[in-house]
Short mmCIF file of C-alpha atoms in Angstrom, two decimals:
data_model
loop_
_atom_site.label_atom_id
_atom_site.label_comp_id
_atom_site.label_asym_id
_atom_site.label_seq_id
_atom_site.Cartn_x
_atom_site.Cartn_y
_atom_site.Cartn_z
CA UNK A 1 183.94 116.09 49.59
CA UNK A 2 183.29 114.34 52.80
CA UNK A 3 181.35 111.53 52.10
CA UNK A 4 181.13 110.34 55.71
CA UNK A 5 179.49 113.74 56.45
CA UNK A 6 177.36 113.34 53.75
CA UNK A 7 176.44 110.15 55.19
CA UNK A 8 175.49 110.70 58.39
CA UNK A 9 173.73 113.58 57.03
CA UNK A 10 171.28 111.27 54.98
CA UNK A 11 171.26 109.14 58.10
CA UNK A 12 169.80 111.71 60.15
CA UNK A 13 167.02 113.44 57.55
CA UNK A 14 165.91 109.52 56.90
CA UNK A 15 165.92 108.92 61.04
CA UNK A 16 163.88 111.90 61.33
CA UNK A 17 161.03 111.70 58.25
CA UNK A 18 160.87 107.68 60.20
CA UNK A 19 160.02 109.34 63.50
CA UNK A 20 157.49 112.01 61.76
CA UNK A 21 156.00 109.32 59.78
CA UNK A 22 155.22 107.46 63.24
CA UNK A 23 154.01 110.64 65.15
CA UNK A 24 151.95 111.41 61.99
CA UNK A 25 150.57 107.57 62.15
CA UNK A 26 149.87 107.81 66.06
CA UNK A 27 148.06 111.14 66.28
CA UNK A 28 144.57 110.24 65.11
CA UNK A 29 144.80 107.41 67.64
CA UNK A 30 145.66 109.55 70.30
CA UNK A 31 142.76 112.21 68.94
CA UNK A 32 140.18 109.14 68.63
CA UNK A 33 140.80 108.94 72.22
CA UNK A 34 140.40 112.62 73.00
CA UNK A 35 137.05 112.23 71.01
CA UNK A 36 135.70 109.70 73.20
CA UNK A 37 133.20 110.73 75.87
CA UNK A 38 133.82 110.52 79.52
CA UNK A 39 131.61 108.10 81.39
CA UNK A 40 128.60 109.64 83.31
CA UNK A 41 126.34 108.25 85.57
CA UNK A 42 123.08 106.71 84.82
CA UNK A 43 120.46 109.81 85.18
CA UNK A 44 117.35 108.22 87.77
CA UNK A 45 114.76 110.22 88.15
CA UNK A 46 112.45 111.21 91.06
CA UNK A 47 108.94 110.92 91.21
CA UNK A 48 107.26 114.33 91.87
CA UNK A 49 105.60 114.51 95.09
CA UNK A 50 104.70 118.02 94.95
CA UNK A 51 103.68 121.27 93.11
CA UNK A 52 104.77 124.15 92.64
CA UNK A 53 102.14 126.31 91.85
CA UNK A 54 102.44 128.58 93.74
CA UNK A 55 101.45 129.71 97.77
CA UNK A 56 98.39 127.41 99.11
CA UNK A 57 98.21 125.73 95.91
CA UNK A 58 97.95 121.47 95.96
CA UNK A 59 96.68 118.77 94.54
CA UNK A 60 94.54 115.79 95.34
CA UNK A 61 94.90 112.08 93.44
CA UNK A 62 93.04 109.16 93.41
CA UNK A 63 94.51 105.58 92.66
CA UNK A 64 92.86 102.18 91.43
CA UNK A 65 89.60 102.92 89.42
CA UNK A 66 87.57 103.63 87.63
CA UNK A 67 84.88 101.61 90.05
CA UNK A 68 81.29 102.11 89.39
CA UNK A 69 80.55 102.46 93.01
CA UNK A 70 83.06 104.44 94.43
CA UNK A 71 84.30 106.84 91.40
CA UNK A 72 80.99 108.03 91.05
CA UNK A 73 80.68 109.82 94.28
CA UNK A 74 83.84 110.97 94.36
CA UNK A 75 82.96 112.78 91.36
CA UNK A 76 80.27 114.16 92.94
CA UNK A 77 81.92 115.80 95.57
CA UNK A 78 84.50 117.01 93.27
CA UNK A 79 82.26 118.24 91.49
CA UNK A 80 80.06 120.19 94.49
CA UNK A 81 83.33 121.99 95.72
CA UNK A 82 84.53 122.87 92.28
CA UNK A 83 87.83 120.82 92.50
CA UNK A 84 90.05 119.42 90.20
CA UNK A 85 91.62 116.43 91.12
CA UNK A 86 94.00 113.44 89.12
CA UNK A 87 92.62 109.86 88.88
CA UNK A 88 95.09 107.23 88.54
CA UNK A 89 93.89 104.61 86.86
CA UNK A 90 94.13 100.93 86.16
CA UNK A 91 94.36 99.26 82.47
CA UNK A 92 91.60 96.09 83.64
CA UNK A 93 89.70 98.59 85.48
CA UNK A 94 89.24 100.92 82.37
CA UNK A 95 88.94 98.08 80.49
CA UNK A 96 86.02 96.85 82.53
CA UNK A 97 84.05 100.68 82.72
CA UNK A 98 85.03 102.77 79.76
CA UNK A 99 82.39 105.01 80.35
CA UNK A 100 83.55 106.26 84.11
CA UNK A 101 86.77 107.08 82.23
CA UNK A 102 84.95 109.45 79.89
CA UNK A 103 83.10 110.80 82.56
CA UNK A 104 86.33 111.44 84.64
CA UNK A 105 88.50 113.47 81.16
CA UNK A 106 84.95 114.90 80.58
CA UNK A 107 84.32 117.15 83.93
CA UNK A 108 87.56 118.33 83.64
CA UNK A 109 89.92 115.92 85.76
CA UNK A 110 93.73 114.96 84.61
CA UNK A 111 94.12 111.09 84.10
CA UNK A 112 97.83 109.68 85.42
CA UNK A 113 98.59 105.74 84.26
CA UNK A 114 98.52 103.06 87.74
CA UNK A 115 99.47 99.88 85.44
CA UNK A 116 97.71 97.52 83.77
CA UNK A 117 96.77 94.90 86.75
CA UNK A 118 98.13 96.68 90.02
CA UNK A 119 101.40 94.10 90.56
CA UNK A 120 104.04 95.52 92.72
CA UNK A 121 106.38 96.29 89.64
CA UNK A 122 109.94 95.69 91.46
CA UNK A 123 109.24 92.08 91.66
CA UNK A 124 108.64 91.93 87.34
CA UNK A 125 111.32 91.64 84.96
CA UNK A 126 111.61 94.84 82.52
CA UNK A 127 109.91 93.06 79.75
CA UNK A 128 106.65 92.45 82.39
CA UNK A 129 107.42 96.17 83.18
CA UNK A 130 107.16 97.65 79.96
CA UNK A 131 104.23 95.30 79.27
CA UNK A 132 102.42 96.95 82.84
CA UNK A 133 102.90 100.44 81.15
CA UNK A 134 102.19 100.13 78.00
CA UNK A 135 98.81 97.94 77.96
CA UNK A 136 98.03 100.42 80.76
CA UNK A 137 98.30 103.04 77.94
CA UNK A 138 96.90 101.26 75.86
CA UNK A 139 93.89 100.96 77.52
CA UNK A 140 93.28 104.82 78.55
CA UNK A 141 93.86 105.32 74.81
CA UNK A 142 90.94 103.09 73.39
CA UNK A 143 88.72 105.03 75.21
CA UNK A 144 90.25 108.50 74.82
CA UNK A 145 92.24 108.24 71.53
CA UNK A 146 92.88 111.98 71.45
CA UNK A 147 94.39 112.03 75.51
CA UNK A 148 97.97 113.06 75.62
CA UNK A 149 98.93 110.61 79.24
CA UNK A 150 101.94 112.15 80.75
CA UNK A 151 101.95 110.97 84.05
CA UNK A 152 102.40 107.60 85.52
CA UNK A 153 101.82 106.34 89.32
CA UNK A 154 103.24 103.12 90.66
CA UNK A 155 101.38 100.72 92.16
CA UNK A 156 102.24 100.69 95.97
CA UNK A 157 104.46 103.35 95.40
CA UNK A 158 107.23 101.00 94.51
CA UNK A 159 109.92 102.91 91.81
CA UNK A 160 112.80 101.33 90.54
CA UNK A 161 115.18 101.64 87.70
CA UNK A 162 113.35 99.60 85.29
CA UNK A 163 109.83 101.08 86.10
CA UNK A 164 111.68 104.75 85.22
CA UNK A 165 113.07 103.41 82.04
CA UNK A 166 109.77 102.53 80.77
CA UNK A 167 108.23 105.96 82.18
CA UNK A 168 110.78 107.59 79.97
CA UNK A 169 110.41 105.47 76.95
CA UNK A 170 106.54 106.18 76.95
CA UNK A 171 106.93 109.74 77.88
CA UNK A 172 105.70 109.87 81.04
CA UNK A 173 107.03 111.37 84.32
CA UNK A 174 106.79 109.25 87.41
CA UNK A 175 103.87 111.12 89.94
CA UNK A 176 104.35 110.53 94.03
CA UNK A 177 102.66 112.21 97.03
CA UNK A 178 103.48 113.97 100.15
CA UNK A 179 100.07 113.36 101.86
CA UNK A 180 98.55 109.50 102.56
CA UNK A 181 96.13 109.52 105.28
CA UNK A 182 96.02 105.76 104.20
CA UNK A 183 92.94 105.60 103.68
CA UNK A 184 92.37 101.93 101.84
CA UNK A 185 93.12 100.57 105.06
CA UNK A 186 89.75 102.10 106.26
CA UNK A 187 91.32 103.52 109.34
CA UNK A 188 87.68 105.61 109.96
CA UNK A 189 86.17 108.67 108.36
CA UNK A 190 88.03 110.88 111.77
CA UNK A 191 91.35 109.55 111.44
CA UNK A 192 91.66 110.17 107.40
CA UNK A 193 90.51 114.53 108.16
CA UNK A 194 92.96 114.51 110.61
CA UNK A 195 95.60 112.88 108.66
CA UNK A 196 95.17 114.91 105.69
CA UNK A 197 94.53 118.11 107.43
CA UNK A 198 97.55 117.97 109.51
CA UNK A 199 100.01 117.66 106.92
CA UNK A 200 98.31 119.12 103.80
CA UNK A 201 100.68 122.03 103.00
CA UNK A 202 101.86 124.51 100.39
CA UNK A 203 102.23 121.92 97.25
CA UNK A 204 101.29 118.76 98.39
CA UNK A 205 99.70 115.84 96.48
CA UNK A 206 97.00 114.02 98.31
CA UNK A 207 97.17 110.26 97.95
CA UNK A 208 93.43 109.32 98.28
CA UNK A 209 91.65 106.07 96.56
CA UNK A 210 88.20 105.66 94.90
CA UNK A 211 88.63 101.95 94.07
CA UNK A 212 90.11 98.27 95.50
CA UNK A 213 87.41 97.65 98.28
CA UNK A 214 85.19 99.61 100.36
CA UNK A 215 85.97 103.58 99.82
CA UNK A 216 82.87 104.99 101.78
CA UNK A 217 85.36 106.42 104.87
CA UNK A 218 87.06 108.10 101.76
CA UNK A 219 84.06 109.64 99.96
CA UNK A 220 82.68 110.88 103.85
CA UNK A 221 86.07 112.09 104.82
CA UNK A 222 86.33 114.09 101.36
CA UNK A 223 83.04 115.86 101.97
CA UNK A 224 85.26 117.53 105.40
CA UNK A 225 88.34 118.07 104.53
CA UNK A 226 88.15 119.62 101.31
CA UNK A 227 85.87 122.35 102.47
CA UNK A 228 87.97 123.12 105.44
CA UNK A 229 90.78 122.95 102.89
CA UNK A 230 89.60 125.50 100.34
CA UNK A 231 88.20 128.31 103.18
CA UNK A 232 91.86 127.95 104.77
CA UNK A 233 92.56 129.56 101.44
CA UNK A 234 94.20 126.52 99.70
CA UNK A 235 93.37 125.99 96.12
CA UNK A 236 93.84 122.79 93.81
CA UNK A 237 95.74 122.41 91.04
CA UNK A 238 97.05 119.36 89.03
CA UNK A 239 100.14 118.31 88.15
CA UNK A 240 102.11 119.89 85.39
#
């Protein structure tokens, strides 16, 4: 018998269980690795500045009430053309006129979040972000317990990563526009019909106010362009 053979014989089988006991020992390392998910970037979304409806269909918003001076005859003339609109509103405002909020969900109007105190949100932390939203919420949902929200408007129109976060951990999608005739800045009655009439088209949202000062050149300008609006064929829809 050759026990040298036999030797290196034993040598080898033992060299090679060693190396399958190491493979075997590194493999679910090397699958834990596999397993692990490949970075992605951070999803941001858009706010939605139009809809889509359908041909000559739109929408018109209003920011900053409920006032008791102002909302009122907006809802009139919503209410004389048959119209639909969305009112943004604020938390201290609500707080301050419950009633005009019923009134609003009551004739048939959607009702969007706008904060709780109107602060441009990019300058808060995300704590004072999520506190903007949610007391904002809160207060809509004193009034109307039962009222799904599921929109939310920033103040001035100013978005940022923190303000989306707490859109999406309330469940709410952030609303834009595609129309401003600008008319808080009171620019006169003219100027607003000729802003919004120029560059109303197939699913735009109308950025319009009915609160935060003087909102007469908005109520006259309203009682013009909407009628023009709907025998031009348009028709108003909100947001979905």
């Amino acid at each position: 018998m050759d026990t040298t053979s036999a030797t290196s014989r034993r040598t080898l089988l033992m060299g090679a269980a060693a190396t399958l006991g190491l493979l075997a020992t590194a493999t679910p390392s090397a699958r834990a690795a596999d397993r692990q998910p490949t970075p992605r970037p951070a999803f941001v979304q858009e706010p939605v500045c139009e809809v889509k409806a359908g041909p000559q269909r739109i929408a018109v918003t209003f920011d900053d009430g409920p006032d008791p001076e102002y909302t009122p005859q907006v809802l009139r003339m919503l209410r004389r053309f048959r119209v639909r609109a969305t009112f943004c509103v604020v938390g201290t405002a609500v707080e301050r006129h419950p009633r005009l909020l019923r009134t609003i969900h009551d004739e048939g109007h959607a009702i969007a979040g706008h904060s709780w105190s109107h602060p441009d949100l990019q300058q808060l932390s995300p704590t004072g972000v999520a506190e903007e939203v949610e007391r904002n919420l809160t207060a809509i949902h004193r009034v109307l317990p039962d009222l799904r929200v599921g929109w939310f408007r920033a103040p001035y129109g100013r978005w940022s990563p923190e303000v989306m976060g707490a859109l999406s951990a309330n469940g709410l999608r952030p609303l834009g526009w595609s129309v401003d005739p600008v008319d808080w800045s009171q620019p006169g009655t003219d100027v607003i019909v000729e802003r919004v009439l120029a560059a109303t088209t197939t699913g735009s949202i109308i950025l319009n106010h009915d609160a935060g000062g003087d909102r007469s050149q908005t109520v006259a300008a309203l009682e013009q362009w909407l009628p023009h609006l709907l025998a031009a064929g348009y028709r108003f829809v909100q947001p979905t």
